[in-house]
Coordinates of C-alpha atoms in Angstrom, one line a residue:
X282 CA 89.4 -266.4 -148.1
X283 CA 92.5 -264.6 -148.4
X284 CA 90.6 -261.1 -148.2
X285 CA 89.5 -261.7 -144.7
X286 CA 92.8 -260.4 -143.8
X287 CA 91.9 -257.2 -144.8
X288 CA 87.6 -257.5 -144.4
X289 CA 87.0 -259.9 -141.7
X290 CA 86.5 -258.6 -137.8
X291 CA 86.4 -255.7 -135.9
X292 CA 90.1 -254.8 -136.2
X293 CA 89.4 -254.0 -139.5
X294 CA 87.1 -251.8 -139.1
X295 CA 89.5 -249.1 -140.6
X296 CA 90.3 -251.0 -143.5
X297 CA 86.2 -251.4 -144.2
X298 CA 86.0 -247.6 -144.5
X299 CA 88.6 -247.5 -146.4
X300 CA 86.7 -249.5 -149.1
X301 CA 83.6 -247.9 -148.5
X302 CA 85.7 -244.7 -149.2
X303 CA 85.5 -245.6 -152.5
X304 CA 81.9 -246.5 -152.7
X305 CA 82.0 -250.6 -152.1
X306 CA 79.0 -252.0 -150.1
X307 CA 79.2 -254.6 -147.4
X308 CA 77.5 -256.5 -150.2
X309 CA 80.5 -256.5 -152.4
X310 CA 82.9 -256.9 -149.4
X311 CA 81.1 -260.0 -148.6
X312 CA 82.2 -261.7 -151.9
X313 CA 85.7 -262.7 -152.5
X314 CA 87.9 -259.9 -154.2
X315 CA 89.0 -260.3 -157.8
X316 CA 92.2 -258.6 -158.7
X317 CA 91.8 -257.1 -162.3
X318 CA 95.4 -256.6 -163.5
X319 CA 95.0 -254.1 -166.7
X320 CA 97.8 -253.1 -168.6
X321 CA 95.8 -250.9 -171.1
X322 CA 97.2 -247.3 -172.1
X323 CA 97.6 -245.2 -175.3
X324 CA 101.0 -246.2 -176.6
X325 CA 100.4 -250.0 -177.4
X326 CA 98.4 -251.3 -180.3
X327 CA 97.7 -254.2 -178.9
X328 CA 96.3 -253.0 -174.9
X329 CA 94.6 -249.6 -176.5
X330 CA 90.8 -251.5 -176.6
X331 CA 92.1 -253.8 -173.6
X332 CA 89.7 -250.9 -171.0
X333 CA 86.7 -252.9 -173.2
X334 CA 87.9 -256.3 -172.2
X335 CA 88.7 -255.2 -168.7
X336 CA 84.6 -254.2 -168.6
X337 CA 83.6 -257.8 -169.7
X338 CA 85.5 -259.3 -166.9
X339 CA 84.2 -257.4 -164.5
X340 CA 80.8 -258.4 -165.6
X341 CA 81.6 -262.1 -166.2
X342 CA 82.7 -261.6 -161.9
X343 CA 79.9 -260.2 -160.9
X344 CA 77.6 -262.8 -162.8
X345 CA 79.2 -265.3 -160.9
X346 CA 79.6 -263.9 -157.4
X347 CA 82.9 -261.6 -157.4
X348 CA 83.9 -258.2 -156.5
X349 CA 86.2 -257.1 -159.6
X350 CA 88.4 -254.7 -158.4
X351 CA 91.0 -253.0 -161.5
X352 CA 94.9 -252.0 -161.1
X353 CA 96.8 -250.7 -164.0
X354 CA 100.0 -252.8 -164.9
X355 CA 102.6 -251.0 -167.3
X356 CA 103.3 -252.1 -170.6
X357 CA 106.2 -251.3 -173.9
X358 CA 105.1 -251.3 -177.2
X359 CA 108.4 -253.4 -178.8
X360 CA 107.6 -252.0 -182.3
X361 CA 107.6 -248.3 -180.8
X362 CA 110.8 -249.0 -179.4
X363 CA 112.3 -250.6 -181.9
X364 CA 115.9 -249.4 -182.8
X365 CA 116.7 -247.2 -180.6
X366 CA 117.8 -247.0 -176.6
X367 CA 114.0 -247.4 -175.9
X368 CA 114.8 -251.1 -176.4
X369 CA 116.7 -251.5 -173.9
X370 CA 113.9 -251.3 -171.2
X371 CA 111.7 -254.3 -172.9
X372 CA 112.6 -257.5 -172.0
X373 CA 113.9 -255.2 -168.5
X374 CA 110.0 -254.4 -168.0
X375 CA 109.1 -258.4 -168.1
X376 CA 110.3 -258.1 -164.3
X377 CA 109.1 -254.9 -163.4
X378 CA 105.8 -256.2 -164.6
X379 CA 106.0 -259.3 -162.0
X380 CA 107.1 -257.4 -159.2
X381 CA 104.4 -254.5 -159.3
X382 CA 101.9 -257.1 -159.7
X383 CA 103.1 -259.2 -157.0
X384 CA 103.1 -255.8 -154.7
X385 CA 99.3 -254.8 -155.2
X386 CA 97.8 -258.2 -155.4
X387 CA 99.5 -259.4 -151.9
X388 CA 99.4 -255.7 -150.4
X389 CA 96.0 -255.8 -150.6
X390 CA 94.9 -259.6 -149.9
X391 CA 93.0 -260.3 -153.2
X392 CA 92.0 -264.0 -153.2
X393 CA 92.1 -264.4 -157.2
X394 CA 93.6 -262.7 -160.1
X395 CA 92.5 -261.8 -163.6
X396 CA 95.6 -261.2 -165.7
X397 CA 94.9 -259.0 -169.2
X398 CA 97.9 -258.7 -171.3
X399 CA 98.4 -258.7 -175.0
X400 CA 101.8 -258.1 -175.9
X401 CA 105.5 -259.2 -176.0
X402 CA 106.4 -259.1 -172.3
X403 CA 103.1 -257.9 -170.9
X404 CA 102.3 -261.7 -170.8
X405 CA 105.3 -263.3 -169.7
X406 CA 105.3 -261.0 -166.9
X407 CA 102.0 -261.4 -166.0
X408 CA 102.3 -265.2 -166.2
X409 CA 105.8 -264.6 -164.0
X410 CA 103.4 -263.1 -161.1
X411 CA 100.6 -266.0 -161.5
X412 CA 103.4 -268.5 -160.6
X413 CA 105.2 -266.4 -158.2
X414 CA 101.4 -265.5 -156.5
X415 CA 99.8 -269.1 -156.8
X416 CA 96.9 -267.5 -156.3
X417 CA 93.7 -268.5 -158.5
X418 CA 94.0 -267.0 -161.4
X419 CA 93.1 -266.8 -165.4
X420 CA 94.8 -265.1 -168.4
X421 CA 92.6 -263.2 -171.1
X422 CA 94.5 -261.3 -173.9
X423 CA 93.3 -258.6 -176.1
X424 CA 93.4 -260.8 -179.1
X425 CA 95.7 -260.0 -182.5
X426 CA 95.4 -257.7 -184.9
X427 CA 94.1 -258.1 -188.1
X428 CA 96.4 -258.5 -191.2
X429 CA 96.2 -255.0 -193.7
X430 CA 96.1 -255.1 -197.0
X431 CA 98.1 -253.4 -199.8
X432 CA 97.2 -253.8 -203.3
X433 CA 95.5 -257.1 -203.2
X434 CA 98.1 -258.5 -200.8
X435 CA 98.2 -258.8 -196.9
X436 CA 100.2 -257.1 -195.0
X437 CA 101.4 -256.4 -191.2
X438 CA 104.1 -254.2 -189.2
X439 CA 106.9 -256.8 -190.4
X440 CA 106.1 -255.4 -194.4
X441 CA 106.6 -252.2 -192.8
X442 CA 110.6 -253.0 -191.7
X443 CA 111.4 -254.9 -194.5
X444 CA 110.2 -251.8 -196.8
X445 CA 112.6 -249.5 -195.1
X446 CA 115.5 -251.8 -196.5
X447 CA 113.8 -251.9 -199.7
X448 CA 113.8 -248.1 -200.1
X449 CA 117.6 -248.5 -198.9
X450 CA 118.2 -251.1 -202.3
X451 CA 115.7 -249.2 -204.3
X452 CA 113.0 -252.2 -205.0
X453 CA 110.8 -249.8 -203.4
X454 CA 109.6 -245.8 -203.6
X455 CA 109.3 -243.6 -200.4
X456 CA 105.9 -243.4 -201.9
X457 CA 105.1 -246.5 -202.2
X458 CA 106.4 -247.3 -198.4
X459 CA 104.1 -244.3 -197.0
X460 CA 101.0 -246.0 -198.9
X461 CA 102.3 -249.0 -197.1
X462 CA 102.5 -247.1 -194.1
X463 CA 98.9 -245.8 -194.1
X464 CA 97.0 -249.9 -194.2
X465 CA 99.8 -252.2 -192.4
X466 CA 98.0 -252.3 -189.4
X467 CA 94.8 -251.5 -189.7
X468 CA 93.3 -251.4 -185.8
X469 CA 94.0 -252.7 -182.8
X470 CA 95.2 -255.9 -181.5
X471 CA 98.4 -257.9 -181.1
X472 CA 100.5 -257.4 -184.5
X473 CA 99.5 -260.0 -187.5
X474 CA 101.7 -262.3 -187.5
X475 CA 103.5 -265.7 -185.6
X476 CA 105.2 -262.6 -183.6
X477 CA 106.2 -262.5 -179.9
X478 CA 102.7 -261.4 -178.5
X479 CA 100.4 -264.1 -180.5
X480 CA 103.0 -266.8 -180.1
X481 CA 103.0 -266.2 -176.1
X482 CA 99.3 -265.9 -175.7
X483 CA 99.1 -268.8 -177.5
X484 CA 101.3 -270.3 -175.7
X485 CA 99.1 -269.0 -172.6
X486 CA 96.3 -271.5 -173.5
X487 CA 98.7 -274.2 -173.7
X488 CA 99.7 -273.9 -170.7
X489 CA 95.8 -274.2 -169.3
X490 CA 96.2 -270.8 -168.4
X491 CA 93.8 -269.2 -170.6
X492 CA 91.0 -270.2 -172.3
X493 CA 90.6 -271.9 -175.9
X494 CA 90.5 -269.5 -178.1
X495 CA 93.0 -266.9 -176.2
X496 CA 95.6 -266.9 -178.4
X497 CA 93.9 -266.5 -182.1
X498 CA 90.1 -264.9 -181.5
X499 CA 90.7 -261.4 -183.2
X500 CA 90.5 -258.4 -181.3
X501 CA 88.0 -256.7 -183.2
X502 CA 86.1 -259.9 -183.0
X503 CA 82.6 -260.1 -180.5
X504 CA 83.6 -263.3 -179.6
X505 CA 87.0 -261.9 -177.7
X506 CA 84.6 -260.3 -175.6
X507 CA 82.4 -263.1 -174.5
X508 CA 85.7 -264.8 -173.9
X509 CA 86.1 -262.0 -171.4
X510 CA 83.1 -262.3 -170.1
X511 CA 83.6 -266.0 -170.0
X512 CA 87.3 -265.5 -167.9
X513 CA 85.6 -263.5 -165.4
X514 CA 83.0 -266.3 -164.6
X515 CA 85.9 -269.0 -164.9
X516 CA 88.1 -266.9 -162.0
X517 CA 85.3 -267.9 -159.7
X518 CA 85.0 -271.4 -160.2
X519 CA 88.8 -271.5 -159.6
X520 CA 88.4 -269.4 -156.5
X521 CA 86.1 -272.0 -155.0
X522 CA 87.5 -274.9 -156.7
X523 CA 90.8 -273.7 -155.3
X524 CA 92.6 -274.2 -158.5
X525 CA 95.7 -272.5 -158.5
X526 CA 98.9 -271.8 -161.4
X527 CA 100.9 -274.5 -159.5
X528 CA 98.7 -277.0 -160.4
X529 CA 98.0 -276.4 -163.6
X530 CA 101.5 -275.0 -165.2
X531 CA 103.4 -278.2 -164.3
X532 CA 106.8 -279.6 -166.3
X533 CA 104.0 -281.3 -168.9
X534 CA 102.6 -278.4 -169.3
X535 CA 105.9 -276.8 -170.8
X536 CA 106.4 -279.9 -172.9
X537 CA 102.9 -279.1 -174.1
X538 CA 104.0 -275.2 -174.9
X539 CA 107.0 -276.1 -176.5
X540 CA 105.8 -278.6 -178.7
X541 CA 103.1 -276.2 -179.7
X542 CA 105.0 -273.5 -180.4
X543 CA 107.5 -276.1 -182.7
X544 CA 104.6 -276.9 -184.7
X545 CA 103.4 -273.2 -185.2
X546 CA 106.4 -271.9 -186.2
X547 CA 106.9 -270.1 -182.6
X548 CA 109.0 -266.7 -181.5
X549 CA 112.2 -267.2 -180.7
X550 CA 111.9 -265.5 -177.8
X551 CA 109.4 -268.7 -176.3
X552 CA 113.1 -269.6 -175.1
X553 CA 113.2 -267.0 -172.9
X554 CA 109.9 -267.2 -171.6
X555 CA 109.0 -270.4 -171.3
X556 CA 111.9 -270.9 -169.1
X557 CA 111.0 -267.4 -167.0
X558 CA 107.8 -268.6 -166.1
X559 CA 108.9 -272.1 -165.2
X560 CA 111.6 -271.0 -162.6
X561 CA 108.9 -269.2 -160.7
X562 CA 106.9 -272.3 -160.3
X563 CA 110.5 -274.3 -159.5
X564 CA 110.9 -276.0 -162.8
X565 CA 113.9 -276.1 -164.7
X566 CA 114.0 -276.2 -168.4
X567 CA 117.1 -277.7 -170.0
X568 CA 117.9 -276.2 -173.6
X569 CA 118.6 -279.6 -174.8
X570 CA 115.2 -280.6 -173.9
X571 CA 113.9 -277.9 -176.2
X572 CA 115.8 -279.9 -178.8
X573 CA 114.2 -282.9 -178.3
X574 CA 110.8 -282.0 -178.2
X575 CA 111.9 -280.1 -181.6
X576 CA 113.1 -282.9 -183.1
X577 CA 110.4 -285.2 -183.2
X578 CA 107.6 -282.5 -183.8
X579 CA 106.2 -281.8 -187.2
X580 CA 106.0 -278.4 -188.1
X581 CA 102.1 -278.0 -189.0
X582 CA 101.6 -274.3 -189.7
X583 CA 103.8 -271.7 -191.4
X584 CA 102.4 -268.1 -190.5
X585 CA 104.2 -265.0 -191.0
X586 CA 107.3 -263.8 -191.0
X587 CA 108.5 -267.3 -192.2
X588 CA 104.9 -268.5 -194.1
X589 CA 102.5 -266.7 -195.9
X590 CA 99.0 -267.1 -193.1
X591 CA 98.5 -264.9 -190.3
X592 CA 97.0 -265.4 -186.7
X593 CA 92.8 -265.2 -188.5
X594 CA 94.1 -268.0 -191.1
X595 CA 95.2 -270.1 -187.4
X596 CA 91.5 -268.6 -185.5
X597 CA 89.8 -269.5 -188.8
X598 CA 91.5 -273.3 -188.8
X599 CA 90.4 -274.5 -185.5
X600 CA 92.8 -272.1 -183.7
X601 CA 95.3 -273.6 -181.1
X602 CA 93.3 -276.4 -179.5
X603 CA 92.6 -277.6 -183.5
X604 CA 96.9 -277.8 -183.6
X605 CA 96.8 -279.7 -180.2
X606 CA 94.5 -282.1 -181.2
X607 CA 96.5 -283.3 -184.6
X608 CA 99.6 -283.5 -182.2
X609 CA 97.8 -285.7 -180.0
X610 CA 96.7 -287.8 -183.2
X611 CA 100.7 -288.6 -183.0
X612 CA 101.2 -289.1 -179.2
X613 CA 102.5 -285.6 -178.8
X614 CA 100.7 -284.3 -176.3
X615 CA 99.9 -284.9 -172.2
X616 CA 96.3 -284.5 -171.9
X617 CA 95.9 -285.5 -168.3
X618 CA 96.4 -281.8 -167.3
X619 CA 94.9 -279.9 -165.4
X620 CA 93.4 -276.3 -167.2
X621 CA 91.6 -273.0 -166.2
X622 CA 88.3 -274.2 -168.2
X623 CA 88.1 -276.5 -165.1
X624 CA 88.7 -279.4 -167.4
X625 CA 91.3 -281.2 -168.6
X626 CA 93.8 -280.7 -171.9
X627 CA 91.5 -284.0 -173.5
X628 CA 88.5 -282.6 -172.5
X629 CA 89.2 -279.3 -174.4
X630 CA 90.4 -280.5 -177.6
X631 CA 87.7 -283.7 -177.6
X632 CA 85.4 -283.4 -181.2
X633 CA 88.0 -280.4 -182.6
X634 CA 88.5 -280.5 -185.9
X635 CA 91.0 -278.7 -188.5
X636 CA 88.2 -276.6 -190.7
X637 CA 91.5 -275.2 -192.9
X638 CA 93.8 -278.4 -193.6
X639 CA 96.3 -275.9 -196.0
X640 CA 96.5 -274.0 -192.7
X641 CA 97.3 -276.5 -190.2
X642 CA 98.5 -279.3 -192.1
X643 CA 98.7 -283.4 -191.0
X644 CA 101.8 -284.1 -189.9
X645 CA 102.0 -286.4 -193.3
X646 CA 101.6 -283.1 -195.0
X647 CA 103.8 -281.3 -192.4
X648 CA 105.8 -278.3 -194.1
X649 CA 108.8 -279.7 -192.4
X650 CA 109.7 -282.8 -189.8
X651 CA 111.0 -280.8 -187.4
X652 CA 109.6 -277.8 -185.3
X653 CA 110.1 -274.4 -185.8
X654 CA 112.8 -274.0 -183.3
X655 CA 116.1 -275.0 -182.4
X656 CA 118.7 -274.6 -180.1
X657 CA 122.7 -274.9 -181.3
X658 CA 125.6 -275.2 -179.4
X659 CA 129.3 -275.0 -181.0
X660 CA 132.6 -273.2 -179.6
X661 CA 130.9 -269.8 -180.3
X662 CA 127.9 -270.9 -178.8
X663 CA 128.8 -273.2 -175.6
X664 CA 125.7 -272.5 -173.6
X665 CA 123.6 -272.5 -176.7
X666 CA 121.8 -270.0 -178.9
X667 CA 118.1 -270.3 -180.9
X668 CA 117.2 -270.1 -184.4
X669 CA 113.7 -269.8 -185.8
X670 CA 114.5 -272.7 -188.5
X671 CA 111.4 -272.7 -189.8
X672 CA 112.0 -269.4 -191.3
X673 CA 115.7 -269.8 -192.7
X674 CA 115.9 -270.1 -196.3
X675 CA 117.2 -273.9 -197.2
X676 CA 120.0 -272.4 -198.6
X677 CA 121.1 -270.7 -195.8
X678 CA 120.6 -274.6 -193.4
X679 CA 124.5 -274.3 -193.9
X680 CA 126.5 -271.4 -194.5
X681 CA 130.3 -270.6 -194.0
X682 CA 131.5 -267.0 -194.7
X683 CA 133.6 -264.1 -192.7
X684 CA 132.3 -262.3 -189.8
X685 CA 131.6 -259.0 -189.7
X686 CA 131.7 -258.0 -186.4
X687 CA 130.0 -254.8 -185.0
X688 CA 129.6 -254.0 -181.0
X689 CA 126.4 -252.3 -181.0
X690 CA 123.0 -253.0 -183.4
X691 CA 123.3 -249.1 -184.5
X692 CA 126.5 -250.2 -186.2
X693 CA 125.7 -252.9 -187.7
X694 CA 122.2 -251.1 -189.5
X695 CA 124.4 -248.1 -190.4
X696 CA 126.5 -250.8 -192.2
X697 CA 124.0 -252.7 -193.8
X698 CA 121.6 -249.5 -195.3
X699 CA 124.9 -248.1 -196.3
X700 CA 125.4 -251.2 -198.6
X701 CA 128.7 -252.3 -196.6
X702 CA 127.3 -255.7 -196.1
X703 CA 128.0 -258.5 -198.8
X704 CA 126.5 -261.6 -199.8
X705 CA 127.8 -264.3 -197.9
X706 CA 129.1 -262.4 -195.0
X707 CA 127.7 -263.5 -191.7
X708 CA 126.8 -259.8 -189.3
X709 CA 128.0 -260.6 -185.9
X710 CA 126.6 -258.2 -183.3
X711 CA 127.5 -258.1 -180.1
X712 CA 127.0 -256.4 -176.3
X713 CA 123.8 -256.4 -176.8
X714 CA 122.8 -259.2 -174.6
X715 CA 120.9 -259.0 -171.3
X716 CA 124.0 -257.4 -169.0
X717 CA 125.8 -256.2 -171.9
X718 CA 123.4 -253.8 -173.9
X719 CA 121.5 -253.8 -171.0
X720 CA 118.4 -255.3 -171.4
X721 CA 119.1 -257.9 -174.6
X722 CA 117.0 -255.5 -177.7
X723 CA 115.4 -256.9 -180.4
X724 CA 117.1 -256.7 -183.4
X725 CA 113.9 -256.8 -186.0
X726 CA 115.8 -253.4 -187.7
X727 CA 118.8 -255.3 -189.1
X728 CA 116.9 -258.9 -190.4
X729 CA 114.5 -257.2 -191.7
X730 CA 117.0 -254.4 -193.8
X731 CA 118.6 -257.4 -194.6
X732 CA 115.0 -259.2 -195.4
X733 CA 114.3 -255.9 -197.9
X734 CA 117.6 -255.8 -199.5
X735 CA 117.1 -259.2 -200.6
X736 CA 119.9 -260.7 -198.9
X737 CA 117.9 -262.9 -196.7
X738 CA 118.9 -266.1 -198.4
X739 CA 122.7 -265.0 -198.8
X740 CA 123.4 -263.1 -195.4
X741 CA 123.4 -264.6 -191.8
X742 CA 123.0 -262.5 -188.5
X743 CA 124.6 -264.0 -185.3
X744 CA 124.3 -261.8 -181.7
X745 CA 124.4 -262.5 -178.1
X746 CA 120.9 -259.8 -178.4
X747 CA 117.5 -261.7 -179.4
X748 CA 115.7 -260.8 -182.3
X749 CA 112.0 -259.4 -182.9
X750 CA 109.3 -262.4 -183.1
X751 CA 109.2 -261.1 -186.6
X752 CA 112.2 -261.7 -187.8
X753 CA 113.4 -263.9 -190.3
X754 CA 116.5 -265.6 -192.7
X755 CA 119.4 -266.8 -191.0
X756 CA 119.3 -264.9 -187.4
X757 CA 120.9 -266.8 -184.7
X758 CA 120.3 -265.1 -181.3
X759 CA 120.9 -265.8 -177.3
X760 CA 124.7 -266.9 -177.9
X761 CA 125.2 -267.7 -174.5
X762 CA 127.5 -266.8 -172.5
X763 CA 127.6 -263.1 -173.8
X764 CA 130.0 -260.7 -174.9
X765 CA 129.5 -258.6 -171.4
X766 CA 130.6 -262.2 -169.6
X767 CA 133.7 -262.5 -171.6
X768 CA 131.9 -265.4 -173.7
X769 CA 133.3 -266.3 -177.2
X770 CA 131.3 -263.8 -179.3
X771 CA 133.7 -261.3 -177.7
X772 CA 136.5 -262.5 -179.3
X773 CA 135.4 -262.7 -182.8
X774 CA 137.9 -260.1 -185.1
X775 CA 136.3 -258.8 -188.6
X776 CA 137.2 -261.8 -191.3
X777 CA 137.0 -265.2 -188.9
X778 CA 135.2 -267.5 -190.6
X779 CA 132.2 -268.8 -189.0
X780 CA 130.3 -271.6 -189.6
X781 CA 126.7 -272.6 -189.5
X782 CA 125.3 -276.0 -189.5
X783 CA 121.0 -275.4 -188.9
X784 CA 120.9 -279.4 -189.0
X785 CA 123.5 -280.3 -187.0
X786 CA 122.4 -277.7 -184.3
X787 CA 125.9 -276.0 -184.6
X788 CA 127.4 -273.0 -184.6
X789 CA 131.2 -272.6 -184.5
X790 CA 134.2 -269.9 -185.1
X791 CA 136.7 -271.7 -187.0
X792 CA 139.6 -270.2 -185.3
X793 CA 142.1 -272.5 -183.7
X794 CA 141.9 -272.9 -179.9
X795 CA 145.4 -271.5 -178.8
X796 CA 144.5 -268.4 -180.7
X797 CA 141.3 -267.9 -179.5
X798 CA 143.0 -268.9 -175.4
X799 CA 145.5 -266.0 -176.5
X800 CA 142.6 -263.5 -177.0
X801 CA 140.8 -264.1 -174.5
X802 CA 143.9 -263.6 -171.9
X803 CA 144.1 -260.4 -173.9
X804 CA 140.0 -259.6 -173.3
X805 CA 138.9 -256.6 -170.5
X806 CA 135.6 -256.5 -169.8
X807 CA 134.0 -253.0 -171.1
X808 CA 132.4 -250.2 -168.9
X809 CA 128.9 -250.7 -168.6
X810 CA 126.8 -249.1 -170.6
X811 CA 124.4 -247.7 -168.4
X812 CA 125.2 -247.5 -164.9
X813 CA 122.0 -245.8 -163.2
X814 CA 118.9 -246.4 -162.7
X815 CA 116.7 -249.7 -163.2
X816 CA 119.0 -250.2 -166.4
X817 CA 121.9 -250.5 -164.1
X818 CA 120.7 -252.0 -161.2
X819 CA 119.1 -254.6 -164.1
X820 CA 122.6 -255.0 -165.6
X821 CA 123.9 -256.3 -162.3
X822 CA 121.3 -258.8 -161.4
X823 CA 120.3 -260.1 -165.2
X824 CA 121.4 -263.9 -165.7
X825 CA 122.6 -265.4 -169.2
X826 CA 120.1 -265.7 -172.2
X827 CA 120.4 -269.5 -171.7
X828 CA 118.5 -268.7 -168.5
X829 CA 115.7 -267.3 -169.7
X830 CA 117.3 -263.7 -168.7
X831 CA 116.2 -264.1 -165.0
X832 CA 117.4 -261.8 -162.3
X833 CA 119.8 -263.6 -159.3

């Protein structure tokens, strides 16, 4: 076992009594040592019950032989920092994530890992350091939140946004928003919705990575924790099985993700993750291959922002292994793989059935032929950019109108609450991509003002920046190459006319070549915005969108 580097002889002696310092018996120092990787704390929704979950998975390790031993792992709350600089340090703290948990797991010799994230890049992260690690290991979110309710209707944190812009237009009291305010998110859990966190945990159990029922089980459900107790058991067998991320996170098992997350309606920020987590197993995923997988997958459920069910409907329906088996009905999915259950991806989904067909359709029934995502390329766009298609208003497929160009997202909202933006117009904002704003901030703050104006069907939003999980209409993020790197978002001027083409995977500034050569002779590269600190050191080493944001 790897821990006999640190237990094993008389040299280490010293290293005994160090444990015994903290009250561990020879007993426990005899059984292989189980990294528990917690990223609870008090600022996150979605990781403020995860000390409860941590407690199951110590138990399910004990029951089956371990020694659980807990470190705390850091963690942003996106919706906290939402809108402001605080932004900036999200997607930055996927990598901080990995490389603290790389640090304590291999400074310490654990020979498994339990990984317990629940949110946007607390997961990625964490699935980041399994690869890097390749040590045995097992992912167990905290599960999502409930959806609120408001007057008969659900609701979830995205209502929340999208009221601010209907105060703005006046469809909506300040009253009415605090009521609002007071039942959007009713407890704790990953927020309601096809957002970020639930689409990556999700994807999590795709991957064979957690367990079925990781990505939908509610939080405030008992049967999160005996899936707890269930992942801390499961870390064992892979100990002795010597199971390890390498194996089971292969290039069919991001063919697997991906189509998944086309037929749930996924975040648009899968496309940076996915990718992420593949290049720290040494697989490379081509954009154009996201395409393709997109293209021939129907789109089977339509949860919030873009359809009216949230993640209980999905956990109610047969949750994610119900979605995989429909997709394998069509040929859709490898099932050869390998998973953390100890089976395979067949032997998981074998005798699952839908139990809510109006929530995950048939494909014949599918709410549209192709996924949820796609990738478009284009002169403004040559290294591609993603669109959540599944949530763009038909009307809005194809679009042509003037830009209206704005360097930072704080311009661009001033502009839009102010009534400045028309119907028509399509919002370009840019530096706000990974070197450029640093850090690449979600942009949930403009869609949805946008969203609550009512202009969601009449206004597109393009930016080299991402956009939240819960966003929705027309928002094209990830142009690649960005603003920062001189790419053609940077030379956009207020009135171009830009064109959209959803369908034909386009995107493209109708501006003829020789003028756009002459202003990009004319282009200087702006001062950094932050130049201290891990912003500035992240600015330096931060690769393009199209990437997956990776540092060099």
């Amino acid at each position: 076992m790897k821990s006999d580097l640190v237990l094993k002889g008389i040299e280490r002696a010293p290293h005994r009594s160090l444990f015994k310092a903290m009250g561990y018996t020879d007993e426990e120092l005899s059984r292989p040592l189980i990294a528990i990787a917690n990223s609870a704390n008090e600022i996150i929704p979605g990781h403020i019950h995860l000390d409860k979950i941590v407690e199951a998975v110590k138990t399910g390790v004990r029951m089956a032989g371990g020694t659980p031993i807990e470190f705390g792992v850091i963690g942003v709350c996106d919706g906290i920092a939402m809108g402001h600089e605080g932004m900036k340090y999200s997607l930055a703290s996927r990598e901080l994530i990995a490389d603290s948990i790389e640090s304590m797991v291999l400074a310490h010799a654990f020979d498994g890992v339990v990984f317990i994230p629940n949110c946007d890049k607390i997961i990625p992260g964490m699935l980041m350091a399994a690869g890097r690690l390749n040590l045995p290991s097992i992912v167990i979110s905290g599960g999502p939140m409930m959806a609120g309710n408001y007057n008969g209707n659900r609701v979830d944190l995205n209502s929340l946004f999208e009221g601010v812009g209907a105060v703005s237009a006046g469809k909506m009291s300040e009253a009415e928003l605090k009521e609002l305010e007071e039942v959007a998110c009713p407890g704790c859990g990953s927020c309601s919705g096809m957002f970020t966190a639930n689409t990556m945990n999700c994807m999590t159990e795709v991957l064979g990575m957690g367990l079925p029922g990781n990505g939908t089980i509610p939080a405030t459900d008992a049967r999160r924790i005996r899936l707890a107790k269930t992942a801390g058991m499961k870390v064992m067998d892979l100990v002795k099985s010597d199971l390890r991320p390498s194996a089971i996170m292969t290039e069919k098992a991001f063919a697997n993700a991906f189509t998944v997350d086309m037929a749930i309606g996924g975040s648009t920020n899968t496309v940076l993750h996915l990718p992420a987590i593949a290049h720290e197993v040494g697989i490379t995923l081509d954009l154009n291959w996201i395409n393709e997988i997109g293209q021939k997958t129907p789109h089977l459920a339509y949860l919030r922002p873009g359809g009216i069910h949230h993640i209980q409907d999905l956990d109610e329906a047969g949750g994610i292994p119900a979605v995989m088996s429909v997709l394998n009905e069509k040929g859709l999915i490898s099932t050869e793989l390998n998973t953390v259950t100890g089976k395979t991806v067949a032997e998981n989904i074998t005798g699952v059935r839908v139990k809510r067909p109006e929530v995950i359709c048939s494909p014949a029934k599918a709410y549209h032929d192709q996924g949820g995502l796609a990738i478009l390329w284009g002169n403004l766009s040559p290294a591609g950019a993603v669109v959540k298609q599944s949530a763009v208003a038909p009307e809005m497929m194809r679009h042509e109108g003037p830009a209206r160009v704005f360097d930072s997202e704080d311009l661009a909202i001033q502009a839009i609450l102010g009534g400045k933006i028309k119907s028509g117009d399509i919002v370009v904002i840019r530096y706000e991509g990974p070197k450029g704003g640093p850090g690449m901030r979600e942009m949930l703050g403009p869609t949805s003002a946008i969203a609550g104006m009512g202009l969601d069907k009449e206004v597109a939003l393009l930016t080299d920046g991402r956009f939240s999980g819960a966003s929705r209409g027309a928002s094209i993020g990830h142009i690649s190459p960005e603003a920062m790197e001189g790419g053609p978002i940077a030379l956009v001027q207020e009135g171009d006319r830009i064109k959209i083409d959803i369908p034909g995977k386009r995107v493209d500034l109708m501006v003829d070549e020789s003028e756009l050569a002459r202003r990009k002779a004319a282009w200087r590269q702006p001062e950094p915005k932050i130049k201290t600190g891990y912003l500035g050191r992240y600015s330096k080493l931060v690769t393009s969108a199209n990437t997956g944001a990776v540092l060099k």
